[in-house]
């Protein structure tokens, strides 16, 4: 009667499982932020290719992984409004140049 019956898994196996669990969680965390950073950088590169100059005021930081779809939608709407306003301003400047 040497076994107490409390744990059927030895300590070494338990530590190995815990290490793998922590490793997988850390890799998932890195992957999530890496994906967000990559999409942010691709957006910035696309904007530069189009000839738009990015400013610090209009730059969006990468979003946190816990944000909801509604927050993402609101951010996209705000960005769209700013781009539309800038395009309208450029059109007005062009009209003044051609008219004057």
mmCIF file of N, CA and C in Angstrom:
data_model
loop_
_atom_site.group_PDB
_atom_site.id
_atom_site.type_symbol
_atom_site.label_atom_id
_atom_site.label_comp_id
_atom_site.label_asym_id
_atom_site.label_seq_id
_atom_site.Cartn_x
_atom_site.Cartn_y
_atom_site.Cartn_z
ATOM 1 N N UNK A 1 0.800 -1.185 0.000
ATOM 2 C CA UNK A 1 0.000 0.000 0.000
ATOM 3 C C UNK A 1 0.854 1.266 0.000
ATOM 4 N N UNK A 2 1.783 1.326 -0.901
ATOM 5 C CA UNK A 2 2.650 2.484 -0.983
ATOM 6 C C UNK A 2 1.999 3.641 -1.719
ATOM 7 N N UNK A 3 1.054 3.371 -2.622
ATOM 8 C CA UNK A 3 0.379 4.445 -3.350
ATOM 9 C C UNK A 3 -0.714 5.058 -2.494
ATOM 10 N N UNK A 4 -0.739 6.382 -2.501
ATOM 11 C CA UNK A 4 -1.782 7.054 -1.743
ATOM 12 C C UNK A 4 -3.049 7.210 -2.577
ATOM 13 N N UNK A 5 -2.936 7.103 -3.914
ATOM 14 C CA UNK A 5 -4.099 7.181 -4.770
ATOM 15 C C UNK A 5 -4.534 8.602 -5.107
ATOM 16 N N UNK A 6 -3.811 9.589 -4.658
ATOM 17 C CA UNK A 6 -4.209 10.968 -4.920
ATOM 18 C C UNK A 6 -3.866 11.415 -6.331
ATOM 19 N N UNK A 7 -2.738 10.993 -6.851
ATOM 20 C CA UNK A 7 -2.286 11.478 -8.152
ATOM 21 C C UNK A 7 -1.795 10.307 -8.977
ATOM 22 N N UNK A 8 -2.398 10.138 -10.129
ATOM 23 C CA UNK A 8 -1.972 9.044 -10.988
ATOM 24 C C UNK A 8 -0.926 9.513 -11.998
ATOM 25 N N UNK A 9 -0.632 10.809 -12.040
ATOM 26 C CA UNK A 9 0.364 11.373 -12.947
ATOM 27 C C UNK A 9 1.580 11.757 -12.112
ATOM 28 N N UNK A 10 2.757 11.350 -12.556
ATOM 29 C CA UNK A 10 3.954 11.691 -11.793
ATOM 30 C C UNK A 10 4.324 13.162 -12.010
ATOM 31 N N UNK A 11 5.181 13.671 -11.188
ATOM 32 C CA UNK A 11 5.535 15.089 -11.186
ATOM 33 C C UNK A 11 6.225 15.499 -12.477
ATOM 34 N N UNK A 12 7.066 14.660 -13.015
ATOM 35 C CA UNK A 12 7.788 14.988 -14.245
ATOM 36 C C UNK A 12 6.828 15.169 -15.420
ATOM 37 N N UNK A 13 5.853 14.303 -15.532
ATOM 38 C CA UNK A 13 4.866 14.409 -16.600
ATOM 39 C C UNK A 13 4.017 15.662 -16.432
ATOM 40 N N UNK A 14 3.669 15.980 -15.211
ATOM 41 C CA UNK A 14 2.885 17.175 -14.931
ATOM 42 C C UNK A 14 3.665 18.438 -15.292
ATOM 43 N N UNK A 15 4.954 18.474 -14.963
ATOM 44 C CA UNK A 15 5.781 19.633 -15.306
ATOM 45 C C UNK A 15 5.940 19.768 -16.819
ATOM 46 N N UNK A 16 6.103 18.673 -17.511
ATOM 47 C CA UNK A 16 6.215 18.710 -18.969
ATOM 48 C C UNK A 16 4.927 19.240 -19.594
ATOM 49 N N UNK A 17 3.795 18.786 -19.110
ATOM 50 C CA UNK A 17 2.508 19.267 -19.627
ATOM 51 C C UNK A 17 2.328 20.755 -19.348
ATOM 52 N N UNK A 18 2.746 21.192 -18.173
ATOM 53 C CA UNK A 18 2.635 22.619 -17.829
ATOM 54 C C UNK A 18 3.535 23.455 -18.723
ATOM 55 N N UNK A 19 4.740 22.985 -19.007
ATOM 56 C CA UNK A 19 5.664 23.718 -19.883
ATOM 57 C C UNK A 19 5.088 23.841 -21.286
ATOM 58 N N UNK A 20 4.522 22.756 -21.810
ATOM 59 C CA UNK A 20 3.929 22.798 -23.139
ATOM 60 C C UNK A 20 2.728 23.742 -23.182
ATOM 61 N N UNK A 21 1.938 23.730 -22.145
ATOM 62 C CA UNK A 21 0.763 24.609 -22.081
ATOM 63 C C UNK A 21 1.192 26.072 -22.090
ATOM 64 N N UNK A 22 2.173 26.417 -21.285
ATOM 65 C CA UNK A 22 2.663 27.794 -21.235
ATOM 66 C C UNK A 22 3.275 28.182 -22.582
ATOM 67 N N UNK A 23 4.029 27.275 -23.188
ATOM 68 C CA UNK A 23 4.649 27.560 -24.480
ATOM 69 C C UNK A 23 3.590 27.840 -25.544
ATOM 70 N N UNK A 24 2.551 27.048 -25.580
ATOM 71 C CA UNK A 24 1.484 27.236 -26.569
ATOM 72 C C UNK A 24 0.746 28.555 -26.333
ATOM 73 N N UNK A 25 0.486 28.897 -25.088
ATOM 74 C CA UNK A 25 -0.183 30.160 -24.792
ATOM 75 C C UNK A 25 0.678 31.354 -25.198
ATOM 76 N N UNK A 26 1.969 31.287 -24.923
ATOM 77 C CA UNK A 26 2.870 32.380 -25.300
ATOM 78 C C UNK A 26 2.940 32.511 -26.812
ATOM 79 N N UNK A 27 3.012 31.403 -27.523
ATOM 80 C CA UNK A 27 3.068 31.457 -28.985
ATOM 81 C C UNK A 27 1.770 32.029 -29.574
ATOM 82 N N UNK A 28 0.643 31.696 -28.983
ATOM 83 C CA UNK A 28 -0.622 32.275 -29.442
ATOM 84 C C UNK A 28 -0.669 33.771 -29.234
ATOM 85 N N UNK A 29 -0.144 34.226 -28.099
ATOM 86 C CA UNK A 29 -0.091 35.653 -27.799
ATOM 87 C C UNK A 29 0.793 36.373 -28.816
ATOM 88 N N UNK A 30 1.960 35.818 -29.089
ATOM 89 C CA UNK A 30 2.884 36.424 -30.053
ATOM 90 C C UNK A 30 2.265 36.429 -31.449
ATOM 91 N N UNK A 31 1.599 35.350 -31.815
ATOM 92 C CA UNK A 31 0.971 35.262 -33.132
ATOM 93 C C UNK A 31 -0.112 36.318 -33.306
ATOM 94 N N UNK A 32 -0.922 36.518 -32.280
ATOM 95 C CA UNK A 32 -2.005 37.500 -32.362
ATOM 96 C C UNK A 32 -1.447 38.901 -32.594
ATOM 97 N N UNK A 33 -0.464 39.299 -31.799
ATOM 98 C CA UNK A 33 0.096 40.636 -31.965
ATOM 99 C C UNK A 33 0.923 40.741 -33.241
ATOM 100 N N UNK A 34 1.546 39.669 -33.652
ATOM 101 C CA UNK A 34 2.288 39.682 -34.909
ATOM 102 C C UNK A 34 1.374 39.895 -36.096
ATOM 103 N N UNK A 35 0.214 39.259 -36.061
ATOM 104 C CA UNK A 35 -0.755 39.425 -37.140
ATOM 105 C C UNK A 35 -1.272 40.864 -37.187
ATOM 106 N N UNK A 36 -1.581 41.417 -36.027
ATOM 107 C CA UNK A 36 -2.059 42.802 -35.981
ATOM 108 C C UNK A 36 -0.977 43.761 -36.473
ATOM 109 N N UNK A 37 0.256 43.534 -36.049
ATOM 110 C CA UNK A 37 1.359 44.394 -36.481
ATOM 111 C C UNK A 37 1.583 44.273 -37.984
ATOM 112 N N UNK A 38 1.511 43.071 -38.514
ATOM 113 C CA UNK A 38 1.713 42.868 -39.947
ATOM 114 C C UNK A 38 0.631 43.575 -40.764
ATOM 115 N N UNK A 39 -0.617 43.474 -40.340
ATOM 116 C CA UNK A 39 -1.687 44.146 -41.087
ATOM 117 C C UNK A 39 -1.555 45.664 -40.988
ATOM 118 N N UNK A 40 -1.111 46.153 -39.853
ATOM 119 C CA UNK A 40 -0.884 47.592 -39.675
ATOM 120 C C UNK A 40 0.224 48.067 -40.607
ATOM 121 N N UNK A 41 1.329 47.322 -40.647
ATOM 122 C CA UNK A 41 2.448 47.707 -41.501
ATOM 123 C C UNK A 41 2.098 47.601 -42.984
ATOM 124 N N UNK A 42 1.311 46.600 -43.363
ATOM 125 C CA UNK A 42 0.898 46.482 -44.762
ATOM 126 C C UNK A 42 0.000 47.640 -45.150
ATOM 127 N N UNK A 43 -0.862 48.073 -44.256
ATOM 128 C CA UNK A 43 -1.711 49.227 -44.530
ATOM 129 C C UNK A 43 -0.899 50.500 -44.707
ATOM 130 N N UNK A 44 0.108 50.660 -43.860
ATOM 131 C CA UNK A 44 0.970 51.836 -43.981
ATOM 132 C C UNK A 44 1.747 51.800 -45.296
ATOM 133 N N UNK A 45 2.241 50.624 -45.682
ATOM 134 C CA UNK A 45 2.987 50.492 -46.931
ATOM 135 C C UNK A 45 2.082 50.783 -48.127
ATOM 136 N N UNK A 46 0.854 50.315 -48.089
ATOM 137 C CA UNK A 46 -0.090 50.570 -49.176
ATOM 138 C C UNK A 46 -0.388 52.062 -49.286
ATOM 139 N N UNK A 47 -0.520 52.719 -48.147
ATOM 140 C CA UNK A 47 -0.786 54.159 -48.155
ATOM 141 C C UNK A 47 0.410 54.922 -48.741
ATOM 142 N N UNK A 48 1.608 54.483 -48.430
ATOM 143 C CA UNK A 48 2.787 55.148 -48.973
ATOM 144 C C UNK A 48 2.909 54.910 -50.471
ATOM 145 N N UNK A 49 2.537 53.709 -50.930
ATOM 146 C CA UNK A 49 2.583 53.417 -52.366
ATOM 147 C C UNK A 49 1.588 54.262 -53.134
ATOM 148 N N UNK A 50 0.472 54.601 -52.512
ATOM 149 C CA UNK A 50 -0.540 55.423 -53.178
ATOM 150 C C UNK A 50 -0.133 56.891 -53.207
ATOM 151 N N UNK A 51 0.922 57.228 -52.517
ATOM 152 C CA UNK A 51 1.392 58.603 -52.522
ATOM 153 C C UNK A 51 0.891 59.415 -51.355
ATOM 154 N N UNK A 52 0.164 58.781 -50.470
ATOM 155 C CA UNK A 52 -0.324 59.498 -49.297
ATOM 156 C C UNK A 52 0.798 59.581 -48.277
ATOM 157 N N UNK A 53 0.918 60.709 -47.669
ATOM 158 C CA UNK A 53 1.897 60.848 -46.599
ATOM 159 C C UNK A 53 1.178 60.609 -45.284
ATOM 160 N N UNK A 54 1.737 59.735 -44.486
ATOM 161 C CA UNK A 54 1.103 59.444 -43.199
ATOM 162 C C UNK A 54 1.630 60.406 -42.151
ATOM 163 N N UNK A 55 0.741 60.848 -41.311
ATOM 164 C CA UNK A 55 1.142 61.718 -40.217
ATOM 165 C C UNK A 55 0.870 61.003 -38.908
ATOM 166 N N UNK A 56 1.506 61.472 -37.871
ATOM 167 C CA UNK A 56 1.347 60.835 -36.558
ATOM 168 C C UNK A 56 -0.078 61.017 -36.039
ATOM 169 N N UNK A 57 -0.762 62.073 -36.460
ATOM 170 C CA UNK A 57 -2.111 62.330 -35.967
ATOM 171 C C UNK A 57 -3.118 61.340 -36.541
ATOM 172 N N UNK A 58 -2.913 60.903 -37.778
ATOM 173 C CA UNK A 58 -3.867 59.988 -38.391
ATOM 174 C C UNK A 58 -3.441 58.538 -38.297
ATOM 175 N N UNK A 59 -2.254 58.281 -37.774
ATOM 176 C CA UNK A 59 -1.783 56.903 -37.655
ATOM 177 C C UNK A 59 -2.552 56.189 -36.562
ATOM 178 N N UNK A 60 -2.959 54.952 -36.866
ATOM 179 C CA UNK A 60 -3.702 54.162 -35.897
ATOM 180 C C UNK A 60 -2.777 53.126 -35.275
ATOM 181 N N UNK A 61 -2.760 53.045 -33.966
ATOM 182 C CA UNK A 61 -1.952 51.997 -33.341
ATOM 183 C C UNK A 61 -2.619 50.643 -33.542
ATOM 184 N N UNK A 62 -1.850 49.566 -33.477
ATOM 185 C CA UNK A 62 -2.477 48.256 -33.602
ATOM 186 C C UNK A 62 -3.458 48.021 -32.464
ATOM 187 N N UNK A 63 -4.590 47.425 -32.788
ATOM 188 C CA UNK A 63 -5.622 47.255 -31.775
ATOM 189 C C UNK A 63 -5.296 46.092 -30.856
ATOM 190 N N UNK A 64 -5.842 46.153 -29.670
ATOM 191 C CA UNK A 64 -5.636 45.094 -28.691
ATOM 192 C C UNK A 64 -6.460 43.872 -29.088
ATOM 193 N N UNK A 65 -6.044 42.686 -28.714
ATOM 194 C CA UNK A 65 -6.765 41.493 -29.142
ATOM 195 C C UNK A 65 -8.157 41.356 -28.545
ATOM 196 N N UNK A 66 -8.460 42.060 -27.469
ATOM 197 C CA UNK A 66 -9.750 41.918 -26.825
ATOM 198 C C UNK A 66 -10.821 42.862 -27.344
ATOM 199 N N UNK A 67 -10.499 43.695 -28.319
ATOM 200 C CA UNK A 67 -11.472 44.654 -28.813
ATOM 201 C C UNK A 67 -12.583 43.953 -29.593
ATOM 202 N N UNK A 68 -13.743 44.549 -29.571
ATOM 203 C CA UNK A 68 -14.893 43.956 -30.238
ATOM 204 C C UNK A 68 -14.973 44.420 -31.686
ATOM 205 N N UNK A 69 -15.826 43.774 -32.429
ATOM 206 C CA UNK A 69 -16.027 44.140 -33.832
ATOM 207 C C UNK A 69 -16.640 45.531 -33.940
ATOM 208 N N UNK A 70 -17.459 45.912 -32.960
ATOM 209 C CA UNK A 70 -18.075 47.241 -32.987
ATOM 210 C C UNK A 70 -17.012 48.331 -32.863
ATOM 211 N N UNK A 71 -16.017 48.111 -32.037
ATOM 212 C CA UNK A 71 -14.942 49.092 -31.887
ATOM 213 C C UNK A 71 -14.136 49.191 -33.180
ATOM 214 N N UNK A 72 -13.896 48.047 -33.833
ATOM 215 C CA UNK A 72 -13.184 48.056 -35.106
ATOM 216 C C UNK A 72 -13.994 48.799 -36.167
ATOM 217 N N UNK A 73 -15.300 48.576 -36.194
ATOM 218 C CA UNK A 73 -16.157 49.245 -37.158
ATOM 219 C C UNK A 73 -16.167 50.756 -36.924
ATOM 220 N N UNK A 74 -16.248 51.169 -35.672
ATOM 221 C CA UNK A 74 -16.248 52.596 -35.351
ATOM 222 C C UNK A 74 -14.928 53.240 -35.772
ATOM 223 N N UNK A 75 -13.828 52.532 -35.561
ATOM 224 C CA UNK A 75 -12.517 53.060 -35.948
ATOM 225 C C UNK A 75 -12.430 53.193 -37.466
ATOM 226 N N UNK A 76 -12.952 52.205 -38.197
ATOM 227 C CA UNK A 76 -12.932 52.255 -39.657
ATOM 228 C C UNK A 76 -13.787 53.415 -40.176
ATOM 229 N N UNK A 77 -14.949 53.625 -39.551
ATOM 230 C CA UNK A 77 -15.802 54.742 -39.968
ATOM 231 C C UNK A 77 -15.106 56.075 -39.747
ATOM 232 N N UNK A 78 -14.444 56.220 -38.620
ATOM 233 C CA UNK A 78 -13.734 57.472 -38.326
ATOM 234 C C UNK A 78 -12.599 57.691 -39.328
ATOM 235 N N UNK A 79 -11.873 56.623 -39.648
ATOM 236 C CA UNK A 79 -10.785 56.732 -40.611
ATOM 237 C C UNK A 79 -11.328 57.095 -41.992
ATOM 238 N N UNK A 80 -12.450 56.491 -42.370
ATOM 239 C CA UNK A 80 -13.071 56.778 -43.660
ATOM 240 C C UNK A 80 -13.493 58.248 -43.738
ATOM 241 N N UNK A 81 -14.070 58.768 -42.653
ATOM 242 C CA UNK A 81 -14.481 60.174 -42.639
ATOM 243 C C UNK A 81 -13.289 61.098 -42.825
ATOM 244 N N UNK A 82 -12.177 60.785 -42.140
ATOM 245 C CA UNK A 82 -10.987 61.618 -42.267
ATOM 246 C C UNK A 82 -10.435 61.586 -43.688
ATOM 247 N N UNK A 83 -10.415 60.403 -44.292
ATOM 248 C CA UNK A 83 -9.921 60.298 -45.665
ATOM 249 C C UNK A 83 -10.836 61.036 -46.644
ATOM 250 N N UNK A 84 -12.134 60.931 -46.434
ATOM 251 C CA UNK A 84 -13.095 61.604 -47.303
ATOM 252 C C UNK A 84 -12.940 63.129 -47.186
ATOM 253 N N UNK A 85 -12.755 63.598 -45.961
ATOM 254 C CA UNK A 85 -12.585 65.033 -45.726
ATOM 255 C C UNK A 85 -11.300 65.532 -46.386
ATOM 256 N N UNK A 86 -10.232 64.750 -46.291
ATOM 257 C CA UNK A 86 -8.970 65.148 -46.910
ATOM 258 C C UNK A 86 -9.101 65.174 -48.429
ATOM 259 N N UNK A 87 -9.808 64.206 -49.002
ATOM 260 C CA UNK A 87 -10.011 64.182 -50.452
ATOM 261 C C UNK A 87 -10.826 65.390 -50.905
ATOM 262 N N UNK A 88 -11.827 65.750 -50.142
ATOM 263 C CA UNK A 88 -12.658 66.902 -50.483
ATOM 264 C C UNK A 88 -11.838 68.186 -50.431
ATOM 265 N N UNK A 89 -10.973 68.284 -49.435
ATOM 266 C CA UNK A 89 -10.110 69.458 -49.316
ATOM 267 C C UNK A 89 -9.165 69.542 -50.505
ATOM 268 N N UNK A 90 -8.609 68.405 -50.923
ATOM 269 C CA UNK A 90 -7.722 68.394 -52.091
ATOM 270 C C UNK A 90 -8.472 68.818 -53.357
ATOM 271 N N UNK A 91 -9.727 68.386 -53.495
ATOM 272 C CA UNK A 91 -10.527 68.788 -54.651
ATOM 273 C C UNK A 91 -10.765 70.295 -54.669
ATOM 274 N N UNK A 92 -11.051 70.855 -53.518
ATOM 275 C CA UNK A 92 -11.265 72.291 -53.425
ATOM 276 C C UNK A 92 -10.017 73.060 -53.802
ATOM 277 N N UNK A 93 -8.882 72.575 -53.359
ATOM 278 C CA UNK A 93 -7.616 73.247 -53.686
ATOM 279 C C UNK A 93 -7.361 73.174 -55.191
ATOM 280 N N UNK A 94 -7.624 72.029 -55.790
ATOM 281 C CA UNK A 94 -7.446 71.866 -57.228
ATOM 282 C C UNK A 94 -8.372 72.796 -58.006
ATOM 283 N N UNK A 95 -9.616 72.931 -57.559
ATOM 284 C CA UNK A 95 -10.563 73.819 -58.238
ATOM 285 C C UNK A 95 -10.088 75.260 -58.152
ATOM 286 N N UNK A 96 -9.569 75.664 -57.002
ATOM 287 C CA UNK A 96 -9.076 77.026 -56.852
ATOM 288 C C UNK A 96 -7.884 77.276 -57.756
ATOM 289 N N UNK A 97 -7.026 76.266 -57.919
ATOM 290 C CA UNK A 97 -5.855 76.409 -58.783
ATOM 291 C C UNK A 97 -6.277 76.588 -60.242
ATOM 292 N N UNK A 98 -7.263 75.801 -60.685
ATOM 293 C CA UNK A 98 -7.688 75.850 -62.072
ATOM 294 C C UNK A 98 -8.555 77.072 -62.345
ATOM 295 N N UNK A 99 -9.305 77.533 -61.357
ATOM 296 C CA UNK A 99 -10.172 78.687 -61.557
ATOM 297 C C UNK A 99 -9.393 79.996 -61.476
ATOM 298 N N UNK A 100 -8.350 79.988 -60.682
ATOM 299 C CA UNK A 100 -7.634 81.251 -60.425
ATOM 300 C C UNK A 100 -6.459 81.423 -61.236
#
